[in-house]
PDB file of C-alpha atoms in Angstrom:
ATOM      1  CA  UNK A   2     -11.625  -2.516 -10.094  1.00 71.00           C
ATOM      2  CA  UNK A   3     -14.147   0.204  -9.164  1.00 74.00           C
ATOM      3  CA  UNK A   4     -15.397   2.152 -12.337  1.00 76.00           C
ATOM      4  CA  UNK A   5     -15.024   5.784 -12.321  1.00 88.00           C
ATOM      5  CA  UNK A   6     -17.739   6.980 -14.235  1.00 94.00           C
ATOM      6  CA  UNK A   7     -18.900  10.617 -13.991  1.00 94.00           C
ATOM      7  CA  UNK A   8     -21.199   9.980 -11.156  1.00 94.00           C
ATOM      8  CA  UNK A   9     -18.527   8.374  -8.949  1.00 94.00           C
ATOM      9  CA  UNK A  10     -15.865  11.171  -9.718  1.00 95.00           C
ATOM     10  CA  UNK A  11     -18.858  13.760  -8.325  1.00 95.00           C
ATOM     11  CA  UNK A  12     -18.733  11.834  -5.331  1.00 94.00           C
ATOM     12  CA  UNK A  13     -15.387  11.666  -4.812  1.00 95.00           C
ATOM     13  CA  UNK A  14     -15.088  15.358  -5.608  1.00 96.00           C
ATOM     14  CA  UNK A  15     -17.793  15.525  -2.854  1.00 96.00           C
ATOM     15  CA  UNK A  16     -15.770  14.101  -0.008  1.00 96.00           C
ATOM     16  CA  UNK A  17     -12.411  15.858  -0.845  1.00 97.00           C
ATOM     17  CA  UNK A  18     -14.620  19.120  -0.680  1.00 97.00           C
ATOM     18  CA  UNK A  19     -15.162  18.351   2.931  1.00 97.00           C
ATOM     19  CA  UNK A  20     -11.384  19.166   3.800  1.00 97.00           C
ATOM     20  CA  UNK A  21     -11.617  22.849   2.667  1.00 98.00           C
ATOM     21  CA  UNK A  22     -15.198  23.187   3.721  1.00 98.00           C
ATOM     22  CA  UNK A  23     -14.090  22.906   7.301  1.00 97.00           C
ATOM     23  CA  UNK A  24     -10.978  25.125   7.013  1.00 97.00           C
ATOM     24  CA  UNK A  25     -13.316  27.850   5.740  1.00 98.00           C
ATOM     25  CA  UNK A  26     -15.878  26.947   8.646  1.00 97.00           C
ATOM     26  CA  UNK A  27     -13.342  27.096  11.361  1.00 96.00           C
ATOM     27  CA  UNK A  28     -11.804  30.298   9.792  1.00 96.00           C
ATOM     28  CA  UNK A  29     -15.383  31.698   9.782  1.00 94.00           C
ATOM     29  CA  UNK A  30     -15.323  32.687   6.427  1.00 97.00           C
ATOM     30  CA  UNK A  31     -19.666  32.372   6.097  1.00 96.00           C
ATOM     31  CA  UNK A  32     -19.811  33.106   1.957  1.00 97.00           C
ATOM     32  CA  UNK A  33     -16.753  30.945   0.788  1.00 98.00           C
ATOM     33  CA  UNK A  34     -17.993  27.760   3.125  1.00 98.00           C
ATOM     34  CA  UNK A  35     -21.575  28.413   2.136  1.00 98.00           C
ATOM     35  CA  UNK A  36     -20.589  28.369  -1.412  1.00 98.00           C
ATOM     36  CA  UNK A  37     -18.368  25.481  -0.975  1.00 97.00           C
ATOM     37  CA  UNK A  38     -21.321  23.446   1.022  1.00 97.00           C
ATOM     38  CA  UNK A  39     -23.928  24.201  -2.170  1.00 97.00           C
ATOM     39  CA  UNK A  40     -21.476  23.043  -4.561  1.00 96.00           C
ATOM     40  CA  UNK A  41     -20.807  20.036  -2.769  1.00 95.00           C
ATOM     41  CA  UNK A  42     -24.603  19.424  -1.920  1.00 93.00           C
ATOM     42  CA  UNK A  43     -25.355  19.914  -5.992  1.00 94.00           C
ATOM     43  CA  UNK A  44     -23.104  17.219  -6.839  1.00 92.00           C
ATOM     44  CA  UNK A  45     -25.439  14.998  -5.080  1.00 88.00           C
ATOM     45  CA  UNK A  46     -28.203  15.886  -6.725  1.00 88.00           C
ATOM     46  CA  UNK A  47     -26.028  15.609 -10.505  1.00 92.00           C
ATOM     47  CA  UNK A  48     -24.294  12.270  -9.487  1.00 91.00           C
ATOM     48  CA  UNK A  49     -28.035  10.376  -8.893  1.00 87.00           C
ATOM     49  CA  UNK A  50     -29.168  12.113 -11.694  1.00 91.00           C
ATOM     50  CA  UNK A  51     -26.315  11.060 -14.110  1.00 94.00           C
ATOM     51  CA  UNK A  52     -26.352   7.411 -12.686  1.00 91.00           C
ATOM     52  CA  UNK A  53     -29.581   6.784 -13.220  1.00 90.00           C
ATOM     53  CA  UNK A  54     -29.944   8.462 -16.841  1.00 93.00           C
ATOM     54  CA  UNK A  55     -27.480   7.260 -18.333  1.00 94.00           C
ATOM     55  CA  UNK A  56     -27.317   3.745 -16.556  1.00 93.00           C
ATOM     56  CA  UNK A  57     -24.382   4.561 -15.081  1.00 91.00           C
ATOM     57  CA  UNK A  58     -24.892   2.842 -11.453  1.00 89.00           C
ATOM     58  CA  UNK A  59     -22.180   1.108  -9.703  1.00 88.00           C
ATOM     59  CA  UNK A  60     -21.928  -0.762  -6.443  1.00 85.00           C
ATOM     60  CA  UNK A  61     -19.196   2.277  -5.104  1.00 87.00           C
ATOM     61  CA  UNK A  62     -21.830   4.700  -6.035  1.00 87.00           C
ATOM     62  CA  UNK A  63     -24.698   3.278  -4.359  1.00 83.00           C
ATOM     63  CA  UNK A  64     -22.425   2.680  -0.900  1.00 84.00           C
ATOM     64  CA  UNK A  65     -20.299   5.807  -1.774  1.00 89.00           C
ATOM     65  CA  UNK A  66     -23.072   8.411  -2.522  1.00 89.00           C
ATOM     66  CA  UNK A  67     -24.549   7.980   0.715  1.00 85.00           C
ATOM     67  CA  UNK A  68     -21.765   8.170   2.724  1.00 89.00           C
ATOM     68  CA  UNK A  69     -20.718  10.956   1.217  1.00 92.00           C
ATOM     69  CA  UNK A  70     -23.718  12.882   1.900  1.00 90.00           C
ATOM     70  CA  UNK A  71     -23.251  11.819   5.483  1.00 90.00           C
ATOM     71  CA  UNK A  72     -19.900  12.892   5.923  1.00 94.00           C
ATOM     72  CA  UNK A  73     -20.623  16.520   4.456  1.00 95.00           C
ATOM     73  CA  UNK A  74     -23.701  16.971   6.538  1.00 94.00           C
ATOM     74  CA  UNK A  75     -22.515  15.725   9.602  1.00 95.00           C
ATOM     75  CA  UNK A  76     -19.003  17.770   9.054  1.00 97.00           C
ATOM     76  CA  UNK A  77     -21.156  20.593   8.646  1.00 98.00           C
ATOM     77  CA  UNK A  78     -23.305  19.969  12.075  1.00 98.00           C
ATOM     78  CA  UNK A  79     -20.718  19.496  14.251  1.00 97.00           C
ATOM     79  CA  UNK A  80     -18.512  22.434  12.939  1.00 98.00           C
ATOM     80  CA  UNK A  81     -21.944  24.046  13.611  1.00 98.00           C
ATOM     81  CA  UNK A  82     -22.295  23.014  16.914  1.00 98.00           C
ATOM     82  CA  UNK A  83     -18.561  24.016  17.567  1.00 97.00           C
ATOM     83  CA  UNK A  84     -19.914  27.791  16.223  1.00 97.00           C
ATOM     84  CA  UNK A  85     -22.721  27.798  18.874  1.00 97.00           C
ATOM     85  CA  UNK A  86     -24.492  27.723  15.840  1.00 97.00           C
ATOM     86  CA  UNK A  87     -26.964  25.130  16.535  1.00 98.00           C
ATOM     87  CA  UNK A  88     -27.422  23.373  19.564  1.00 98.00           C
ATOM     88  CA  UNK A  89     -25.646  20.182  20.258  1.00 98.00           C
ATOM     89  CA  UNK A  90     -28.671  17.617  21.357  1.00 98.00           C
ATOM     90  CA  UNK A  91     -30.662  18.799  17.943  1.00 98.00           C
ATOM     91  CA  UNK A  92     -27.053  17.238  15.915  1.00 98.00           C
ATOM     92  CA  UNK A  93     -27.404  14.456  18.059  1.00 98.00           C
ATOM     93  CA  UNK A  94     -31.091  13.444  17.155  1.00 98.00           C
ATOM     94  CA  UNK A  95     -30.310  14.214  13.459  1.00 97.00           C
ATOM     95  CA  UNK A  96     -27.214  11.969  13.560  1.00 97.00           C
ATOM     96  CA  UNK A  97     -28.854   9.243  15.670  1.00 97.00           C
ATOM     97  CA  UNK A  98     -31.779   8.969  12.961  1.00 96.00           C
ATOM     98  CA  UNK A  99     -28.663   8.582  10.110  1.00 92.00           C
ATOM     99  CA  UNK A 100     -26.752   5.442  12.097  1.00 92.00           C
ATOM    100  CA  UNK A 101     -30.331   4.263  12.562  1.00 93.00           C
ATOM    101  CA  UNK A 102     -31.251   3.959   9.163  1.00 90.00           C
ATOM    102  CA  UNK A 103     -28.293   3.104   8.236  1.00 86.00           C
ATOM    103  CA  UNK A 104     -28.085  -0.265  10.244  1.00 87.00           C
ATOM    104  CA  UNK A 105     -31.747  -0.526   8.781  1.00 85.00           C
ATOM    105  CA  UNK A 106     -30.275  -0.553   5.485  1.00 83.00           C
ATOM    106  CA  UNK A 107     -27.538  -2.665   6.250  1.00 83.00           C
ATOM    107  CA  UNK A 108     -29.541  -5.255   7.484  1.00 85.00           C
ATOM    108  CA  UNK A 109     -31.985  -5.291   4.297  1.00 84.00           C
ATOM    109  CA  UNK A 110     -29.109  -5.376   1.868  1.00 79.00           C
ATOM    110  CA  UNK A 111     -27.928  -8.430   3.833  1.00 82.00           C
ATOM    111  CA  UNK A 112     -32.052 -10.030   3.767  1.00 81.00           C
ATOM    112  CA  UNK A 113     -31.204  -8.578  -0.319  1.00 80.00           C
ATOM    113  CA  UNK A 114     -33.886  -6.232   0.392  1.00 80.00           C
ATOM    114  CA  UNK A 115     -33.725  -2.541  -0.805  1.00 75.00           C
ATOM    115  CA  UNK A 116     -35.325   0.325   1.067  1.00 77.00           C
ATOM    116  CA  UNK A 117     -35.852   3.246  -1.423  1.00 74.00           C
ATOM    117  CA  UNK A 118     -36.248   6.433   0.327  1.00 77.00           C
ATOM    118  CA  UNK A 119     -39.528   8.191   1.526  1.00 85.00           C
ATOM    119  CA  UNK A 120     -40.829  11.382   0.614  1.00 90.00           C
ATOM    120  CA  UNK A 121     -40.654  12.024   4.462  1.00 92.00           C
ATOM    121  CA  UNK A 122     -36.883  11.437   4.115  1.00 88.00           C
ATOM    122  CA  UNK A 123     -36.532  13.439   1.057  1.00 86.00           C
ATOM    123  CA  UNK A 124     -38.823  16.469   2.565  1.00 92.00           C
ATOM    124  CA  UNK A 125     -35.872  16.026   6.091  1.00 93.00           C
ATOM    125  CA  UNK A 126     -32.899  16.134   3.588  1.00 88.00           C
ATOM    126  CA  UNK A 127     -33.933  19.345   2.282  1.00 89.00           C
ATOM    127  CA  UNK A 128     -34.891  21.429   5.298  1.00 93.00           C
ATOM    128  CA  UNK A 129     -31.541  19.991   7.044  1.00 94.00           C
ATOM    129  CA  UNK A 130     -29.820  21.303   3.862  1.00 92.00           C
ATOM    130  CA  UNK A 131     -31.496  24.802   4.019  1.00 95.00           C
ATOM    131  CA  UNK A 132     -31.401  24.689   7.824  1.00 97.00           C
ATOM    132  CA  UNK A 133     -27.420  24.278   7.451  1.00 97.00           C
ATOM    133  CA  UNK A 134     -26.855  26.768   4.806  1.00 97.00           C
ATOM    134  CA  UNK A 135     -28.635  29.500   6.936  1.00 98.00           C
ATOM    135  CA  UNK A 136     -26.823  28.964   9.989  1.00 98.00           C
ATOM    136  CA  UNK A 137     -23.513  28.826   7.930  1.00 98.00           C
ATOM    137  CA  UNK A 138     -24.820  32.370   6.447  1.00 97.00           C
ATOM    138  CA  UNK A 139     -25.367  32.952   9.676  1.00 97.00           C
ATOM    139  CA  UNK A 140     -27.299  36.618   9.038  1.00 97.00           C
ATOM    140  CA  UNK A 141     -28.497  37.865  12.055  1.00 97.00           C
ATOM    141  CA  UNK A 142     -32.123  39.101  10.142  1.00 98.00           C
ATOM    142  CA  UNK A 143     -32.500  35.458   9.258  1.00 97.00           C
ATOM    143  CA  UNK A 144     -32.475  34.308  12.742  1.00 97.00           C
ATOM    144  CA  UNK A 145     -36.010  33.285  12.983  1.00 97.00           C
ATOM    145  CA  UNK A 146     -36.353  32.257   9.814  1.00 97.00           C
ATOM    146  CA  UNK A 147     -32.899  29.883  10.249  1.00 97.00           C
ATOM    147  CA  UNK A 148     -34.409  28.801  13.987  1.00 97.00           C
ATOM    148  CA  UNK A 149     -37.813  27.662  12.180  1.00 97.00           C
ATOM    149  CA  UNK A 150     -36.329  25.866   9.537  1.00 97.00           C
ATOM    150  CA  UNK A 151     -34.008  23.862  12.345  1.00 97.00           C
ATOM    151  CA  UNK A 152     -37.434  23.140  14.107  1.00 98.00           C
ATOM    152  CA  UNK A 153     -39.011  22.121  11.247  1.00 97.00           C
ATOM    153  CA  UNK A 154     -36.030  19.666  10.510  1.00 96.00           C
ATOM    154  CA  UNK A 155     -35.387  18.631  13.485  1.00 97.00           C
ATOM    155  CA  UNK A 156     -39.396  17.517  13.521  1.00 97.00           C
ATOM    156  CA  UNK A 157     -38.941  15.993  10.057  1.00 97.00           C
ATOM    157  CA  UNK A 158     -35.804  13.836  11.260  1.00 97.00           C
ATOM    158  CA  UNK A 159     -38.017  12.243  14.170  1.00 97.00           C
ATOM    159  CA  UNK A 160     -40.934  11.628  12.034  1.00 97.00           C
ATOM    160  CA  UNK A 161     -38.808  10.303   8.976  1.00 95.00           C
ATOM    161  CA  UNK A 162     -37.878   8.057  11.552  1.00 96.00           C
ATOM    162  CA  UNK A 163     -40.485   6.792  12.798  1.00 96.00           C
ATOM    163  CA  UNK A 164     -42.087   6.123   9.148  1.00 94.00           C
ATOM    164  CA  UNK A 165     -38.807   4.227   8.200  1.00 92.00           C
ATOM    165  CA  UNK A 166     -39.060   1.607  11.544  1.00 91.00           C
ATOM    166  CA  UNK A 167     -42.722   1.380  10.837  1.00 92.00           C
ATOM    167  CA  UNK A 168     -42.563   0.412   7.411  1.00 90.00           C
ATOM    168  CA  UNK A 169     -39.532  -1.596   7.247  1.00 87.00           C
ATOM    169  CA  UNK A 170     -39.731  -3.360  10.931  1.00 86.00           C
ATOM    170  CA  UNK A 171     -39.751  -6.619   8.705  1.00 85.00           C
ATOM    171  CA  UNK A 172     -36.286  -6.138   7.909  1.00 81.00           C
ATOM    172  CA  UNK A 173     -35.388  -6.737  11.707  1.00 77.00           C
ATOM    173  CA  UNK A 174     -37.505 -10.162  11.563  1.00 72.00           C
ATOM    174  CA  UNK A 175     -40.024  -9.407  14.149  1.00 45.00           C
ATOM    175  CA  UNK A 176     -43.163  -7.267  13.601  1.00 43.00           C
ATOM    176  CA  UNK A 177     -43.591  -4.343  16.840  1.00 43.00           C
ATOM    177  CA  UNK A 178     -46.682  -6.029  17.705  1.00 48.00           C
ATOM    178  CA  UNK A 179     -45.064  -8.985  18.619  1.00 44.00           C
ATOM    179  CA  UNK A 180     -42.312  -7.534  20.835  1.00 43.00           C
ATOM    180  CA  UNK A 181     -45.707  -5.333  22.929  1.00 44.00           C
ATOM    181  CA  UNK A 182     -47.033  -8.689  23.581  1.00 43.00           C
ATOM    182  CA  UNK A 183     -44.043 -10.568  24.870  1.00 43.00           C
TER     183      UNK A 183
END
């Protein structure tokens, strides 16, 4: 039976957020969606928090939390692309790098290796979450500020990346150098 400890009821509150979130996105309403989006994305930041204080980690929580996150950011791009908000090949990079890593982590857990997250990683998750709350503000003065902060993740997603393979190509069972060579 899974244990619903604080921590897991914040990320269940986090995916039944999504639902309204996109009704307010689709119905344009910036403030209420932008609100609803930083509410959602603080209850990330409590549930780890909680969990790890108090001891409080579960198996749903660790395969939970992130899924959640990915279903509220990615909910958020593509209701972003379908506002001509943000372009639609910068959503696919950032959501390629997520299924990446995600497989990644999939195959470590099954090698019962665990890949903590880099600072890289970290530094991409918060200019995506900045870079998505200004282009659901979506203030015309903050255009270039918005458009620099996309650039800025969008660079951070690639190089995230690229640290991840490069530190964990173990986890696939062949090292890169190998594969040049044959």
């Amino acid at each position: 039976m899974i244990e619903m400890n604080l921590p897991n009821k914040l990320t269940i509150l986090r995916v039944l957020m999504i639902v309204p979130f996109v009704i307010l996105m689709l119905q344009e309403r910036n403030v209420w969606a932008l609100l609803l989006f930083v509410v959602a994305s603080l209850t990330d930041l409590a549930d780890g928090k909680i969990a790890r204080k108090y001891n409080l980690v579960t198996n749903f929580g660790k395969f939970m939390d992130p899924l959640a996150d990915k279903l509220l950011v990615c909910a958020a791009l593509i209701l972003l692309v379908e506002l001509e908000r943000i372009p639609a090949w910068v959503v696919l990079i950032i959501i390629s790098r997520e299924f990446i890593i995600s497989g990644f982590r999939l195959i470590a857990a099954d090698n019962r290796v665990v890949i903590a997250a880099s600072y890289w990683g970290k530094f991409k998750t918060v200019f995506q979450m900045v870079m998505v709350c200004l282009m659901i503000a979506n203030i015309p003065q903050l255009q270039l500020v918005t458009d620099l902060c996309m650039w800025v993740a969008l660079a951070l997603t690639v190089i995230s990346l690229v640290d991840y393979l490069v530190k964990n190509w173990s986890v696939m069972g062949a090292s890169p150098e190998k594969e040049e060579n044959e």
